[in-house]
mmCIF file of C-alpha atoms and ligand atoms in Angstrom:
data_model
loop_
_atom_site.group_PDB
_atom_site.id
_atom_site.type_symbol
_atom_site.label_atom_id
_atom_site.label_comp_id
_atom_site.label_asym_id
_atom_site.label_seq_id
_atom_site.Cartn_x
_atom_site.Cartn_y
_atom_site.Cartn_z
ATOM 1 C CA UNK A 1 -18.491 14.292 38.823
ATOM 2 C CA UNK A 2 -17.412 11.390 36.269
ATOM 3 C CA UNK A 3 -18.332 7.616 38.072
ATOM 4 C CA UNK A 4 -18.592 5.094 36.365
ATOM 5 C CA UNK A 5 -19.666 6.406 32.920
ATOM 6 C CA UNK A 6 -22.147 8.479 34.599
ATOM 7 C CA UNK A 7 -22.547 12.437 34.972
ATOM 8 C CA UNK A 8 -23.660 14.321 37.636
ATOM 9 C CA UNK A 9 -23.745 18.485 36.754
ATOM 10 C CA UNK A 10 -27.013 19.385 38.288
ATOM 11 C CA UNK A 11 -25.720 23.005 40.083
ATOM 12 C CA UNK A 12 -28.375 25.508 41.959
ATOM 13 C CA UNK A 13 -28.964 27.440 39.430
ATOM 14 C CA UNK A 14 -30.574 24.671 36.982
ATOM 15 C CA UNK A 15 -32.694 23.824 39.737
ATOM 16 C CA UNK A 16 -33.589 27.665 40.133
ATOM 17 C CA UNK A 17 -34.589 28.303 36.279
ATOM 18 C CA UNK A 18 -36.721 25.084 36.700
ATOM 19 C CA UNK A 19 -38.647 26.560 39.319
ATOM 20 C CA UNK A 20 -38.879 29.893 36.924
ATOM 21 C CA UNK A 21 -39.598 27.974 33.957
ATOM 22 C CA UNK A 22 -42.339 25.650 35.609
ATOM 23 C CA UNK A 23 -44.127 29.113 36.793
ATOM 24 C CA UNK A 24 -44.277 30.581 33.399
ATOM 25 C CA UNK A 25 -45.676 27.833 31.197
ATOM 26 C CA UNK A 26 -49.068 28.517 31.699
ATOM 27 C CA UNK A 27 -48.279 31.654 29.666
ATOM 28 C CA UNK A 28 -47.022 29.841 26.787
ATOM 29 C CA UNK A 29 -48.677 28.650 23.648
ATOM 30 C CA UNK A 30 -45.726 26.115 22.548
ATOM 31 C CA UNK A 31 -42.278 25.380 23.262
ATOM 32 C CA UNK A 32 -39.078 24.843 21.146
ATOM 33 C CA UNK A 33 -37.315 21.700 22.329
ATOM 34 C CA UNK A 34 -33.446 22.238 20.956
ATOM 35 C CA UNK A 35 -31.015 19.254 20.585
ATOM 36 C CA UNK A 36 -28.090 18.315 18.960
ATOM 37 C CA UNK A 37 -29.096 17.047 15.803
ATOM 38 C CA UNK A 38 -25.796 14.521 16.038
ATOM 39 C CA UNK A 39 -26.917 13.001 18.956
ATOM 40 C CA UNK A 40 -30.967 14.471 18.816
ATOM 41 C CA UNK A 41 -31.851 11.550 21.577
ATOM 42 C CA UNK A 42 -29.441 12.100 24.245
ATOM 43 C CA UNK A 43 -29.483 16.017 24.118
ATOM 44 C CA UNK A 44 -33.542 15.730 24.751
ATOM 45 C CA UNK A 45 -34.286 18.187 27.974
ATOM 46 C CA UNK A 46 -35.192 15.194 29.586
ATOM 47 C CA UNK A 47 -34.799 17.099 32.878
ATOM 48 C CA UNK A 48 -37.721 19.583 31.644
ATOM 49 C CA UNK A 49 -39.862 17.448 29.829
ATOM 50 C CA UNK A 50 -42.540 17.007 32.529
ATOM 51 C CA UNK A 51 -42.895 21.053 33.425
ATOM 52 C CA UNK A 52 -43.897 21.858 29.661
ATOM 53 C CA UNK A 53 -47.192 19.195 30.796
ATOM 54 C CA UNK A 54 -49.256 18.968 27.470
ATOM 55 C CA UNK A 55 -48.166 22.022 25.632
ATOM 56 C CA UNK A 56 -47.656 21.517 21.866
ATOM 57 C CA UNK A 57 -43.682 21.172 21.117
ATOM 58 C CA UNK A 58 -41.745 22.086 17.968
ATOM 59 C CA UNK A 59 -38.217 19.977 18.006
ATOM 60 C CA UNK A 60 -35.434 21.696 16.201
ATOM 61 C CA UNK A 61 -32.592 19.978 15.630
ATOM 62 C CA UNK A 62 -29.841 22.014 15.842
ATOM 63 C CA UNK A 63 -26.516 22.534 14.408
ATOM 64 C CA UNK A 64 -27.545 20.987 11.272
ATOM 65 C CA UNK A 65 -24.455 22.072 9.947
ATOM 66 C CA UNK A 66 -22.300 19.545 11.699
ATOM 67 C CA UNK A 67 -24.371 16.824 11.589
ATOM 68 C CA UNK A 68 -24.497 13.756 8.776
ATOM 69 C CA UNK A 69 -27.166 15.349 6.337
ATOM 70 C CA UNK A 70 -29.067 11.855 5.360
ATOM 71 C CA UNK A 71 -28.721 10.212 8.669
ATOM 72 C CA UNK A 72 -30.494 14.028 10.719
ATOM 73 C CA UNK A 73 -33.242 13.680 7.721
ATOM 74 C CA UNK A 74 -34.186 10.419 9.049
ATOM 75 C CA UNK A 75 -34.439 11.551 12.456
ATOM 76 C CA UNK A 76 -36.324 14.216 11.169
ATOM 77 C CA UNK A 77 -39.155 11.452 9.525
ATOM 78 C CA UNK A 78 -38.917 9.405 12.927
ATOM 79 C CA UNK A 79 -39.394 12.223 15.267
ATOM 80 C CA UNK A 80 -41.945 14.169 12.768
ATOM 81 C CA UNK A 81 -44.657 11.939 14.292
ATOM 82 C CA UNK A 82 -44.085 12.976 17.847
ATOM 83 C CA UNK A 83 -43.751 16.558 17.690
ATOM 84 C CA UNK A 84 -45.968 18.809 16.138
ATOM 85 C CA UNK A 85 -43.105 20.244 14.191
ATOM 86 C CA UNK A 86 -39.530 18.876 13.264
ATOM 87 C CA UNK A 87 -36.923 22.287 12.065
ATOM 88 C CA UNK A 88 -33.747 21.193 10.849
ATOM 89 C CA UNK A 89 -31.203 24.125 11.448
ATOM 90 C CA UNK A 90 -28.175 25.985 11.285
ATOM 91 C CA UNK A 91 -28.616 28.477 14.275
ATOM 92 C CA UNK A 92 -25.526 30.524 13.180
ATOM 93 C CA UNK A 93 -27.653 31.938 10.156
ATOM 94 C CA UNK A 94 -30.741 33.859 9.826
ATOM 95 C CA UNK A 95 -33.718 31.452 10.070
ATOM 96 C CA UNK A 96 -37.003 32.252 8.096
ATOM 97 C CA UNK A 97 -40.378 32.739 10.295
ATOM 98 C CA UNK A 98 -42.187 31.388 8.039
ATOM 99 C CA UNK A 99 -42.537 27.623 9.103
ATOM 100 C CA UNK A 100 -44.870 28.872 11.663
ATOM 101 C CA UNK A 101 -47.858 29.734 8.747
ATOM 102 C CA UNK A 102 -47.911 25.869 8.149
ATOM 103 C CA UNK A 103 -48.331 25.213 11.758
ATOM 104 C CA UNK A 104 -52.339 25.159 13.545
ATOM 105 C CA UNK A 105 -51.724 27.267 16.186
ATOM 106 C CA UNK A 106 -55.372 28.599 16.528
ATOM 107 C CA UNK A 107 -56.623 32.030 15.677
ATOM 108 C CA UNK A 108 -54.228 34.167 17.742
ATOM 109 C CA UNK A 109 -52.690 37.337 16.620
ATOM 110 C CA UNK A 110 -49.979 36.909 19.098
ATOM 111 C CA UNK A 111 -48.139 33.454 20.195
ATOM 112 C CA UNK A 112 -45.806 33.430 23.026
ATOM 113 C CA UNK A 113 -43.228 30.392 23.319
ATOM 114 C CA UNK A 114 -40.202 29.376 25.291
ATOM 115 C CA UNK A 115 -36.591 27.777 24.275
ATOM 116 C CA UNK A 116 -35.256 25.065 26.309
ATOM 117 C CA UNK A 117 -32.862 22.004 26.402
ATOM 118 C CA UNK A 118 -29.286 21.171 27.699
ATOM 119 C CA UNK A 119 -26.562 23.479 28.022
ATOM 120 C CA UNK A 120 -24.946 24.879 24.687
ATOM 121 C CA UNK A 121 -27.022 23.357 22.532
ATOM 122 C CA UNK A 122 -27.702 26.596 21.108
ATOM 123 C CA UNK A 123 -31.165 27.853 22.470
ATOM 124 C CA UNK A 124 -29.644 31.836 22.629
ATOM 125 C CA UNK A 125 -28.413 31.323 18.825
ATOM 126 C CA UNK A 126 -31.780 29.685 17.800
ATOM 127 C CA UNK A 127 -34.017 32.772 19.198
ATOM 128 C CA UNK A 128 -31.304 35.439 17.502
ATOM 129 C CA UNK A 129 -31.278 33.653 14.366
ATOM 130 C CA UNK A 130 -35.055 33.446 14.261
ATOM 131 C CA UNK A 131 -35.231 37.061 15.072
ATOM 132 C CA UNK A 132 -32.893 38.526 13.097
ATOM 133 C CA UNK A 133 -31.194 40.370 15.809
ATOM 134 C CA UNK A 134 -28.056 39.465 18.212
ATOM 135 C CA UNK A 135 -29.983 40.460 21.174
ATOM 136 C CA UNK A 136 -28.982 37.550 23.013
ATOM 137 C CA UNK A 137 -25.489 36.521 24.509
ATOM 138 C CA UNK A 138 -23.793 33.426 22.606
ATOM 139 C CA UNK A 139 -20.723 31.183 23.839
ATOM 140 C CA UNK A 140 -19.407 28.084 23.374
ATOM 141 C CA UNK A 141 -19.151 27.162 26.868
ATOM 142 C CA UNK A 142 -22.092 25.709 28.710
ATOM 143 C CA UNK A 143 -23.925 27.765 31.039
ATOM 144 C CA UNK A 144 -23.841 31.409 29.899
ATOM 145 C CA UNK A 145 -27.601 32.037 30.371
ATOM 146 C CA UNK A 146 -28.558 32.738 33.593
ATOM 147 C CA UNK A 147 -31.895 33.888 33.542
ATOM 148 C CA UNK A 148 -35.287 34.163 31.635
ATOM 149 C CA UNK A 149 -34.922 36.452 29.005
ATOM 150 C CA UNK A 150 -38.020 37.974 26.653
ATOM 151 C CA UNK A 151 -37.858 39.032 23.368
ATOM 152 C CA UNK A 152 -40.659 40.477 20.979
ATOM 153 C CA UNK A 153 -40.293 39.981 17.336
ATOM 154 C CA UNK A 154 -43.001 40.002 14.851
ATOM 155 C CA UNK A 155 -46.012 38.206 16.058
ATOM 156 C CA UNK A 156 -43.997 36.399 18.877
ATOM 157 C CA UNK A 157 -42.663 36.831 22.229
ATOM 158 C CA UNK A 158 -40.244 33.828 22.934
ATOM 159 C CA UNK A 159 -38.395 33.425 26.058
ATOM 160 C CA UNK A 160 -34.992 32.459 26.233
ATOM 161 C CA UNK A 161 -33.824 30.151 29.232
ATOM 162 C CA UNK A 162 -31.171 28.411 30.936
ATOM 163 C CA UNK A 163 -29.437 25.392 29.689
ATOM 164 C CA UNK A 164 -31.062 21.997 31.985
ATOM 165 C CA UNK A 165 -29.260 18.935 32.290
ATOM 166 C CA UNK A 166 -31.276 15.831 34.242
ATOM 167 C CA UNK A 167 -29.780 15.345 37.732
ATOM 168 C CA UNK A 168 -27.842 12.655 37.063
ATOM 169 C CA UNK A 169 -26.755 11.639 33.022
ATOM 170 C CA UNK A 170 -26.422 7.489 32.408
ATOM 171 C CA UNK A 171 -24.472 5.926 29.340
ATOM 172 C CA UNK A 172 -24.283 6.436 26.464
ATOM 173 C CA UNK A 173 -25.932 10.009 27.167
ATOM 174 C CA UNK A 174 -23.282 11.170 29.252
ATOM 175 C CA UNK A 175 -20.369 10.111 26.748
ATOM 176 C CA UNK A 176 -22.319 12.157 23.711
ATOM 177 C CA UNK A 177 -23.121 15.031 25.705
ATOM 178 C CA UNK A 178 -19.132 15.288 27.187
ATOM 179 C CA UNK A 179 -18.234 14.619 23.443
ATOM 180 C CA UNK A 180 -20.314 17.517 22.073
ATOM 181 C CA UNK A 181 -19.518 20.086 25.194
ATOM 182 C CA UNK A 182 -22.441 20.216 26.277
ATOM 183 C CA UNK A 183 -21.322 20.217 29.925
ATOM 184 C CA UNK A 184 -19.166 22.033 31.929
ATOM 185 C CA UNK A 185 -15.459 21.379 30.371
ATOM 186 C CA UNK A 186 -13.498 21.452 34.130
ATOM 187 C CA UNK A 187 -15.455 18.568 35.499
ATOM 188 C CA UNK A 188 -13.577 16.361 32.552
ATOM 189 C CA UNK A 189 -10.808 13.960 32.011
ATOM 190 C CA UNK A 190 -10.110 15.549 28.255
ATOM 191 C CA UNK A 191 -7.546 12.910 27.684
ATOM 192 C CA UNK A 192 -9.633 10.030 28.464
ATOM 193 C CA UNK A 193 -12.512 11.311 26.550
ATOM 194 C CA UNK A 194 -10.709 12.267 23.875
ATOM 195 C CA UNK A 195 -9.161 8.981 23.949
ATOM 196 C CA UNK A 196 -12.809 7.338 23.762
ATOM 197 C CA UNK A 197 -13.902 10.164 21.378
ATOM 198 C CA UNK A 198 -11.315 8.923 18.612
ATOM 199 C CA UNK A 199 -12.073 4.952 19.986
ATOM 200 C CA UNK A 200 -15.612 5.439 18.520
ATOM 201 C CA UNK A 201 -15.197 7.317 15.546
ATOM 202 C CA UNK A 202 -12.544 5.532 14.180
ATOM 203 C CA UNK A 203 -13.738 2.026 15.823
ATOM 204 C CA UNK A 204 -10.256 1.647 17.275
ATOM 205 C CA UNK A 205 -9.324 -0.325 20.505
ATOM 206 C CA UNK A 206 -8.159 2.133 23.402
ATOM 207 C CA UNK A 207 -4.319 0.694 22.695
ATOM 208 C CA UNK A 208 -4.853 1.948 18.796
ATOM 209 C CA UNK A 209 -6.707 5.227 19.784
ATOM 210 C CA UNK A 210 -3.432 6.082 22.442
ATOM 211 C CA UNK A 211 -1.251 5.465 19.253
ATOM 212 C CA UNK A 212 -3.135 7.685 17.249
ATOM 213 C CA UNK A 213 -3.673 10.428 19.440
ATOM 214 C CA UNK A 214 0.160 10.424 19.285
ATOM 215 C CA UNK A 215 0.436 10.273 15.737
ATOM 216 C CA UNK A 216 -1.869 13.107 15.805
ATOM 217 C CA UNK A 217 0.103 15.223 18.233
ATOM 218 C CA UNK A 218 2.985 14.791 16.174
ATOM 219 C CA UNK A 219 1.145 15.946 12.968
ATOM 220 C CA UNK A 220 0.317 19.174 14.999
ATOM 221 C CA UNK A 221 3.642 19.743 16.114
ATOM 222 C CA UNK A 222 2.480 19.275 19.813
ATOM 223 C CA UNK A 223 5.785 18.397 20.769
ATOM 224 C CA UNK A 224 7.342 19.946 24.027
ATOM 225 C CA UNK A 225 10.754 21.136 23.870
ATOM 226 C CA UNK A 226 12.505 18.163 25.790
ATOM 227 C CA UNK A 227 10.733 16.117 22.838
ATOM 228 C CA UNK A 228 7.974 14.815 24.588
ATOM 229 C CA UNK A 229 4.563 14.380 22.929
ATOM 230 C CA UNK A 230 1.848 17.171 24.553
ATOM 231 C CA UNK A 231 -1.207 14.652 24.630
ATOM 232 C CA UNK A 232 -3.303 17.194 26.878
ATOM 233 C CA UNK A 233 -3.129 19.919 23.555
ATOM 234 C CA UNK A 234 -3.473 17.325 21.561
ATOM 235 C CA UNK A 235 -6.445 16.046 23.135
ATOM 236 C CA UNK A 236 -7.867 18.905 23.278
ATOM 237 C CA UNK A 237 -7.256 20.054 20.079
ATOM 238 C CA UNK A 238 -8.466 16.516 18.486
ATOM 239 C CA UNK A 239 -11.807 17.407 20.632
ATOM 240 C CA UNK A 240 -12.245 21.249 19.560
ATOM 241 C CA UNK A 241 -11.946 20.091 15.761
ATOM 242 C CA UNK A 242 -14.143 17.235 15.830
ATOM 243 C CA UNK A 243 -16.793 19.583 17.820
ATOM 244 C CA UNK A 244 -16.497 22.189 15.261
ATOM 245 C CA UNK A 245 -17.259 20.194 12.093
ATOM 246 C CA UNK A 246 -13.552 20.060 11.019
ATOM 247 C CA UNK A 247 -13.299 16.296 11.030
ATOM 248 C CA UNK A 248 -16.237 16.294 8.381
ATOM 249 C CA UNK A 249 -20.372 16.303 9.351
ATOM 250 C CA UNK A 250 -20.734 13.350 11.785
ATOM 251 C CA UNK A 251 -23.726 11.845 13.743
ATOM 252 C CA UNK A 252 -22.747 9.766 16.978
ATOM 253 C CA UNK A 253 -26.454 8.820 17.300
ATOM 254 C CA UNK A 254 -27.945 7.244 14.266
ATOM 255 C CA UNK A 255 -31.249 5.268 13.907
ATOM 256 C CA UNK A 256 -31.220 1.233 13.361
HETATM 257 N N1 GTP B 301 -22.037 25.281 13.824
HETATM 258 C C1 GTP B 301 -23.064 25.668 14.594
HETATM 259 N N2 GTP B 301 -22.817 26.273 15.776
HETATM 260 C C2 GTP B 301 -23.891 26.647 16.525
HETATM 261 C C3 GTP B 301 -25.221 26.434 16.121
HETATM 262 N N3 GTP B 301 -26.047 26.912 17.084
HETATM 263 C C4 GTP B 301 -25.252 27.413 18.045
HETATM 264 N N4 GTP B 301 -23.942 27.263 17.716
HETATM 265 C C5 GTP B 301 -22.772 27.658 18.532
HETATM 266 O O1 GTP B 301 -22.887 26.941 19.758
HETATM 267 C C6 GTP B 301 -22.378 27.703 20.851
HETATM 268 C C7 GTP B 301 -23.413 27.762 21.948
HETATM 269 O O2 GTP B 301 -24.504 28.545 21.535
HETATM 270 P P1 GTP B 301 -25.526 29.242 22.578
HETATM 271 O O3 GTP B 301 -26.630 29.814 21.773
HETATM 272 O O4 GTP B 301 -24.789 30.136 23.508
HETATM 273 O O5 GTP B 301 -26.043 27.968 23.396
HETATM 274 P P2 GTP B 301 -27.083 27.957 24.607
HETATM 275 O O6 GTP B 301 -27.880 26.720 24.478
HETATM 276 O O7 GTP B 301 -27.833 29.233 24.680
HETATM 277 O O8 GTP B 301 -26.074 27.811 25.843
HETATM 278 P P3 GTP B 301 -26.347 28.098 27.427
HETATM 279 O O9 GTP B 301 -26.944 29.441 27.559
HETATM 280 O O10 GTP B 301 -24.955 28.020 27.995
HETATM 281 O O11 GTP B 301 -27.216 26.990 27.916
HETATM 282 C C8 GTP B 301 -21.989 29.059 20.262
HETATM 283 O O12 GTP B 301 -20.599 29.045 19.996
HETATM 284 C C9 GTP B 301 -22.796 29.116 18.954
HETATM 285 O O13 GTP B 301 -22.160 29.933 17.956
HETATM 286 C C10 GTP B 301 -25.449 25.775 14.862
HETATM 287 O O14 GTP B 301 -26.578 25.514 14.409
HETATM 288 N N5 GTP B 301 -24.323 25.416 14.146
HETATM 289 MG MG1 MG B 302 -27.961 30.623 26.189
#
């Protein structure tokens, strides 16, 4: 539900791959914590954070690709000295194993870790571009991993998992994840949001954004056939681009 600039998408079957995950740590050697590298602070699994106890993390920030290049390096620098490795990454292409060799991870022949963070974010992509393979199922919708998933590939088994939201998202988290998709689309007001969408990106009043979301319909030929402007395609249209990278690479979170 949308109150008052918070979100609340917490369904039984987050709470259920919780449970899962929690029971299967102890197995693990590391973790791969995947956010958004436009917004890397509000897409943090903040809902898993405390289930993953002291195991060493390795923070890839993801979709690289759509993100402002200089302003994801320097959230690269600043989170570099949390994490005991910071990836950079375009999960839609083949990613090279070979960052692990400059990691200590002991003496082991064989490392098993686990992908988790928010929904969509693009944990399923991550472990099929790392592998090589399409193994895994990929959509842009959030939610399409159900369940635990293993899967062997060189010297590593990594376990896919479920995207995890926290129980309840405050502002300005819940405005960059709704912006990015990262939560279930139906639960929405697409007009509003992409009203405030264009509002921040353009650092427009709401009066100027309304005007320009109009403009913008017209420029798209949204235009019913009484005459009327269709803001709803239009809105959602202005939101699939900018997700997609088509309005250029932009961060929404950016350091001071
Ligand atoms: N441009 C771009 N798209 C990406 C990247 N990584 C993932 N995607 C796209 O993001 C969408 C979601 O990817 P998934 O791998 O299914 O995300 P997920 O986190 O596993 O999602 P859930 O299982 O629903 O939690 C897909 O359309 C991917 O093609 C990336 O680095 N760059
Ligand atoms: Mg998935």
């Amino acid at each position: 539900m949308v109150d008052n600039n918070e979100l609340n998408w917490f369904p039984g079957h987050m709470a259920k791959s919780l449970k899962k995950i929690k029971e299967v740590t102890r197995f693990i050697d590391f973790w791969f914590e995947i956010v958004d590298a436009r917004a890397p602070v509000s897409t943090q699994a903040a809902g898993v954070y405390s289930v993953f106890k002291n195991k060493p993390c390795i923070l890839v920030l993801n979709r690289y690709d759509l993100a402002n290049k200089s302003e994801t390096d320097r959230w690269a620098n600043y989170f570099s000295e949390k994490y005991m490795y910071v990836l950079k990454v375009n999960s839609k292409k083949n990613i090279n194993l070979d960052f692990l060799n400059s990691i200590n991870l002991g003496n082991k022949k064989k490392f098993r870790a686990m992908v988790a963070g928010v929904p969509n974010v693009g944990k399923s992509s991550f472990i099929n571009s790392i592998c090589h393979l399409k193994k895994l199922k990929v959509e842009n919708r959030a939610g399409v991993t159900r369940d635990l998933s293993w899967i062997s590939f060189k010297n590593l088994e990594i376990c896919d998992t479920p995207g995890i939201l926290p129980t309840k998202l405050h502002f300005p988290s819940s405005k960059y994840i709704s912006y990015l998709g990262l939560i279930k689309s139906e639960i929405l007001d697409l007009e509003d949001l992409s009203l405030n969408l264009m509002s921040d990106l353009y650092k427009i009043k709401r009066n100027e954004a309304v005007e320009k979301l109009s403009d913008f319909a017209r420029a798209n030929g949204l235009v019913s056939k009484g005459g009327t402007l269709d803001l709803e395609r239009a809105s959602n249209l202005f939101i699939k681009k900018f997700r997609m990278g088509n309005l250029g690479r932009i961060s929404l979170e950016v350091l001071d």
